[in-house]
Coordinates of C-alpha atoms in Angstrom, one line a residue:
M1 CA 18.1 -9.9 7.1
E2 CA 17.5 -13.6 6.4
Y3 CA 16.9 -15.7 3.6
I4 CA 13.5 -18.2 4.1
S5 CA 12.5 -21.2 1.8
T6 CA 9.3 -20.8 0.0
K7 CA 7.2 -23.0 -2.3
T8 CA 5.3 -20.4 -4.0
I9 CA 5.4 -16.5 -4.7
I10 CA 2.9 -15.7 -7.1
S11 CA -0.6 -16.4 -5.8
K12 CA -3.5 -18.0 -7.9
Y13 CA -5.6 -16.3 -10.2
K14 CA -8.6 -14.1 -9.4
N15 CA -11.2 -12.6 -12.0
D16 CA -12.9 -9.9 -9.8
N17 CA -10.2 -8.9 -6.7
V18 CA -11.9 -6.4 -4.8
W19 CA -8.8 -4.4 -3.9
F20 CA -7.7 -2.2 -6.4
G21 CA -8.7 -5.5 -9.0
N22 CA -5.2 -7.3 -8.3
N23 CA -5.5 -10.8 -10.4
Y24 CA -2.4 -12.2 -8.5
N25 CA -0.4 -11.0 -5.4
M26 CA 3.4 -11.4 -5.2
N27 CA 5.4 -11.0 -1.8
I28 CA 9.4 -11.1 -2.3
Y29 CA 10.0 -9.7 1.1
K30 CA 8.3 -10.9 4.6
G31 CA 8.4 -8.0 7.2
C32 CA 9.1 -4.6 7.3
C33 CA 11.5 -2.1 9.0
H34 CA 9.3 1.1 8.2
G35 CA 8.5 0.7 11.9
C36 CA 4.8 2.2 11.4
I37 CA 2.8 1.8 14.8
Y38 CA -0.2 0.4 13.3
C39 CA 0.7 -2.1 10.8
D40 CA -2.0 -4.9 10.6
S41 CA 0.5 -7.5 9.1
R42 CA 1.7 -7.8 12.8
S43 CA -1.2 -9.6 13.5
N44 CA -0.8 -13.1 14.6
C45 CA -2.7 -14.8 11.6
Y46 CA -0.1 -13.6 9.2
N47 CA 2.3 -15.7 11.2
I48 CA 5.5 -13.0 10.6
H49 CA 7.7 -13.6 13.4
N50 CA 10.2 -10.8 14.5
F51 CA 8.4 -8.2 12.3
D52 CA 10.8 -5.5 12.4
E53 CA 13.1 -7.7 10.9
I54 CA 13.4 -8.3 6.5
K55 CA 13.1 -12.0 5.2
V56 CA 13.9 -12.5 1.8
K57 CA 12.6 -15.4 0.0
K58 CA 15.1 -18.0 -1.6
N59 CA 15.3 -18.0 -5.5
V60 CA 13.0 -15.2 -5.8
L61 CA 13.5 -14.2 -9.4
T62 CA 13.9 -18.0 -10.7
T63 CA 10.6 -18.8 -8.8
I64 CA 8.6 -15.8 -9.9
E65 CA 9.7 -16.7 -13.6
H66 CA 9.0 -20.2 -13.6
E67 CA 5.4 -19.4 -12.0
I68 CA 4.2 -16.5 -14.4
K69 CA 5.2 -18.6 -17.1
S70 CA 3.0 -21.6 -15.6
K71 CA -0.1 -18.7 -15.3
R72 CA -3.2 -19.3 -17.8
K73 CA -4.0 -15.5 -17.9
A74 CA -2.2 -12.5 -18.0
G75 CA -3.4 -9.9 -15.4
V76 CA -2.3 -7.4 -12.6
I77 CA 0.3 -8.7 -10.2
G78 CA 0.0 -6.7 -7.0
T79 CA 2.7 -6.1 -4.2
G80 CA 3.2 -4.2 -1.0
F81 CA 0.1 -5.6 1.1
M82 CA 1.9 -7.4 3.1
S83 CA 5.4 -5.6 3.4
D84 CA 6.7 -2.6 1.5
P85 CA 8.6 -3.9 -1.7
Y86 CA 10.8 -0.8 -1.3
N87 CA 12.3 -1.3 1.6
P88 CA 16.2 -0.5 2.3
Y89 CA 17.6 -3.9 1.2
E90 CA 16.0 -3.6 -2.3
R91 CA 18.5 -0.6 -3.2
V92 CA 21.1 -3.5 -3.3
L93 CA 19.5 -6.6 -3.9
K94 CA 17.1 -5.3 -6.7
L95 CA 14.6 -8.1 -6.4
T96 CA 11.6 -6.1 -6.8
R97 CA 12.9 -4.4 -10.0
G98 CA 14.1 -8.1 -11.2
A99 CA 10.5 -8.9 -10.7
L100 CA 9.4 -6.0 -12.4
K101 CA 11.6 -7.0 -15.6
I102 CA 10.1 -10.4 -15.3
I103 CA 6.3 -9.2 -15.5
N104 CA 7.1 -6.6 -18.3
N105 CA 8.8 -9.5 -20.4
N106 CA 5.9 -11.6 -20.0
F107 CA 3.0 -9.1 -20.5
F108 CA 1.3 -8.9 -17.2
G109 CA 0.5 -5.7 -15.3
V110 CA 1.3 -4.6 -12.1
S111 CA -0.2 -2.8 -8.8
I112 CA 2.1 -1.5 -6.2
D113 CA 1.6 -0.2 -2.5
T114 CA 4.6 1.6 -0.8
K115 CA 5.7 4.3 0.9
S116 CA 9.3 4.4 -0.4
C117 CA 10.9 6.9 -3.1
L118 CA 12.7 3.8 -3.9
V119 CA 9.8 3.1 -6.6
L120 CA 11.2 6.4 -8.4
R121 CA 14.3 4.0 -9.5
D122 CA 11.7 1.7 -11.7
I123 CA 9.7 4.2 -13.5
D124 CA 11.3 2.9 -16.4
I125 CA 10.4 -0.4 -16.2
L126 CA 6.7 0.7 -15.5
K127 CA 6.6 3.0 -18.5
K128 CA 7.3 -0.3 -20.2
I129 CA 4.9 -2.2 -18.7
S130 CA 2.1 0.5 -19.1
K131 CA 2.7 0.1 -23.0
H132 CA 1.2 -3.3 -22.9
S133 CA -1.0 -3.7 -19.4
P134 CA -2.2 -1.8 -16.6
V135 CA 0.3 0.1 -13.8
I136 CA -1.0 1.6 -10.7
V137 CA 1.0 2.8 -7.9
K138 CA -0.5 3.6 -4.3
V139 CA 1.3 5.7 -2.2
T140 CA 0.5 5.8 1.5
I141 CA 0.2 9.2 3.6
T142 CA -1.8 9.1 6.8
T143 CA -1.0 12.2 7.9
F144 CA -0.1 16.1 6.4
D145 CA 1.7 16.9 9.8
N146 CA 5.1 15.6 9.8
K147 CA 5.6 15.6 13.4
I148 CA 2.8 13.4 13.6
C149 CA 4.5 11.5 10.8
Q150 CA 7.5 10.6 12.3
K151 CA 5.9 9.5 15.4
I152 CA 3.8 6.9 13.6
E153 CA 6.1 5.9 10.8
P154 CA 9.1 6.6 12.2
N155 CA 11.9 4.9 9.6
I156 CA 10.3 6.2 6.2
G157 CA 10.1 9.6 4.5
N158 CA 7.3 11.9 5.5
A159 CA 4.4 13.2 3.7
F160 CA 5.8 15.8 1.4
E161 CA 9.0 13.3 0.2
R162 CA 5.5 10.9 -0.7
F163 CA 3.9 13.6 -2.4
R164 CA 7.0 14.2 -4.6
I165 CA 6.7 10.6 -5.2
I166 CA 3.4 11.2 -6.7
K167 CA 4.6 14.2 -8.7
K168 CA 7.0 12.4 -10.3
L169 CA 5.3 9.5 -11.2
S170 CA 2.5 11.6 -12.6
D171 CA 5.0 13.3 -14.6
Y172 CA 5.7 10.4 -16.3
N173 CA 2.0 9.6 -16.8
I174 CA 2.2 6.9 -14.3
F175 CA -1.2 6.1 -13.0
V176 CA -0.4 6.9 -9.2
G177 CA -2.8 8.0 -5.9
V178 CA -3.1 8.2 -2.5
L179 CA -4.0 5.1 0.3
L180 CA -5.3 7.4 3.1
M181 CA -5.2 4.7 5.8
P182 CA -5.4 4.3 8.4
V183 CA -6.9 7.5 9.6
L184 CA -6.0 6.9 13.6
P185 CA -8.8 7.9 16.1
F186 CA -8.0 10.6 18.2
I187 CA -4.8 11.4 16.2
N188 CA -4.9 12.5 12.6
D189 CA -8.7 12.1 12.3
T190 CA -9.3 15.6 11.6
N191 CA -11.0 17.6 9.1
E192 CA -7.4 19.8 8.4
N193 CA -5.5 16.4 8.1
I194 CA -7.8 15.0 5.2
F195 CA -8.6 18.4 3.5
N196 CA -4.9 18.7 3.2
I197 CA -3.9 15.8 1.6
I198 CA -6.7 15.8 -0.6
K199 CA -5.3 19.1 -1.6
F200 CA -1.7 18.0 -2.1
A201 CA -2.8 15.2 -3.8
K202 CA -4.4 16.8 -6.4
K203 CA -1.4 19.5 -6.7
N204 CA 0.9 16.4 -7.4
G205 CA -0.8 15.1 -10.0
A206 CA -2.4 12.1 -8.3
S207 CA -5.4 10.6 -10.0
F208 CA -7.4 8.8 -7.1
I209 CA -7.6 8.8 -2.9
Y210 CA -8.8 5.7 -1.5
P211 CA -9.1 6.2 2.4
Y212 CA -10.2 4.0 5.6
F213 CA -11.6 6.4 8.3
G214 CA -10.3 4.3 11.1
V215 CA -7.7 1.4 12.2
T216 CA -8.1 -2.4 12.6
L217 CA -6.6 -3.7 15.9
R218 CA -6.0 -7.3 17.1
N219 CA -3.9 -9.7 19.0
N220 CA -0.1 -8.8 19.2
Q221 CA -0.6 -6.1 16.6
K222 CA -3.2 -4.3 19.0
D223 CA -0.6 -5.3 22.1
W224 CA 2.3 -3.4 19.8
F225 CA 0.1 -0.2 18.8
F226 CA -1.2 0.2 22.6
K227 CA 2.5 0.3 23.6
K228 CA 3.4 2.7 21.2
L229 CA 0.4 4.7 22.4
D230 CA 1.5 5.1 25.7
K231 CA 5.1 5.9 24.3
L232 CA 4.3 8.6 22.0
F233 CA 0.7 9.9 22.9
P234 CA -0.3 9.6 26.4
Y235 CA -3.7 9.0 27.4
T236 CA -4.7 8.1 24.1
K237 CA -4.8 4.4 24.7
E238 CA -7.3 4.8 27.5
K239 CA -9.5 7.0 24.9
Y240 CA -9.2 3.6 22.5
I241 CA -10.3 1.3 25.5
K242 CA -13.3 3.5 26.3
Q243 CA -14.4 3.7 22.6
F244 CA -13.7 0.7 21.2
G245 CA -13.2 -2.3 23.8
N246 CA -12.2 -5.4 22.2
K247 CA -13.5 -4.4 18.9
Y248 CA -11.2 -5.5 15.7
I249 CA -12.7 -2.7 13.4
C250 CA -12.0 1.0 15.0
N251 CA -13.8 3.8 13.1
S252 CA -13.0 7.4 14.1
P253 CA -15.4 9.1 16.1
N254 CA -15.7 11.6 13.7
I255 CA -15.9 9.3 10.3
E256 CA -19.3 10.7 9.1
R257 CA -18.0 14.0 9.6
L258 CA -14.6 13.2 7.5
K259 CA -16.4 11.3 4.9
N260 CA -18.6 14.2 3.7
L261 CA -15.7 16.3 3.8
F262 CA -13.6 13.8 1.9
F263 CA -16.3 13.1 -0.8
N264 CA -17.0 16.5 -1.0
N265 CA -13.7 17.6 -2.0
C266 CA -13.0 14.6 -4.2
E267 CA -15.9 15.7 -6.2
K268 CA -14.3 19.5 -6.0
Y269 CA -11.0 18.6 -7.3
G270 CA -12.0 15.8 -9.5
L271 CA -9.9 12.9 -8.1
L272 CA -11.6 9.2 -7.8
Y273 CA -12.3 7.9 -4.7
K274 CA -14.3 4.7 -5.6
M275 CA -13.0 1.6 -6.0
E276 CA -14.8 0.4 -8.9
D277 CA -13.9 3.8 -10.7
I278 CA -10.7 3.5 -10.0
I279 CA -10.0 0.0 -11.3
N280 CA -12.0 0.6 -14.4
E281 CA -9.8 4.1 -15.0
Y282 CA -6.2 2.4 -14.9
K283 CA -7.5 -1.1 -16.5
R284 CA -9.6 0.8 -18.9
N285 CA -9.7 -1.1 -22.5
Y286 CA -7.8 -3.9 -20.9
I287 CA -8.6 -8.0 -21.5
P288 CA -6.2 -10.3 -20.0
T289 CA -5.0 -12.6 -22.6
Q290 CA -5.1 -16.2 -22.5
I291 CA -1.7 -17.3 -22.4
S292 CA -1.6 -21.0 -22.3
L293 CA -4.2 -24.0 -22.5
F294 CA -2.5 -26.0 -19.8
D295 CA -2.0 -25.1 -16.2

């Protein structure tokens, strides 16, 4: 782990962000040690060198405190899109927890993407935030098969552990659901996988599932992915090359069948799956307040 300098941590305000209605984005850490073979954050465009090594931004909490007080509007701050805010170093550093305390004290909301059970540590703060602002937690679950899970996401808990995260958060009335992405062609794009994730999401109290039935591949991220396919799923790389060539967006050849199964079963189990509906539900009756007349 190393510390790096940064000028800013919280992004500018967005009124209608299509990604779960985040008004701001915040990344405390750079890089990730979960080891997921498909991670798009490895792409050159994000300029994260030695992606498997965690880097921490210097003076994080002081910077966040200053930036959040300078915002004209309260809103929902998203975290976890580029790197999981609950990596192993967070157990000791508690920077995500510190940021949540600042978010709560300033009456902002929070939107979290994670695969880690460490998020359960912060239920107390999430409950406090939910009393005044929206809170949503998205737990990434790509495959029900733990053998596949151990191959594609080797350094983080399996599907059953992540369903337990959902159950616990749901028990505390935290709005929580599943990010079903990516669904990797020729690996986990099966009816059985999709159905089981839906069934167990419902069983464990999820309010929604948001899917992507494919994977994106570009530059060094694609090279990394293909290298891992050769090692973990022999002859699968050749299927990708034949099916997709140099395409960036690689949707499952089974996408129409999977979509029909997914939509029908989400309707059956009463799970939200449209982005607009998810945003409307967790932000219900929320009006971001004007904080200051000055930038």
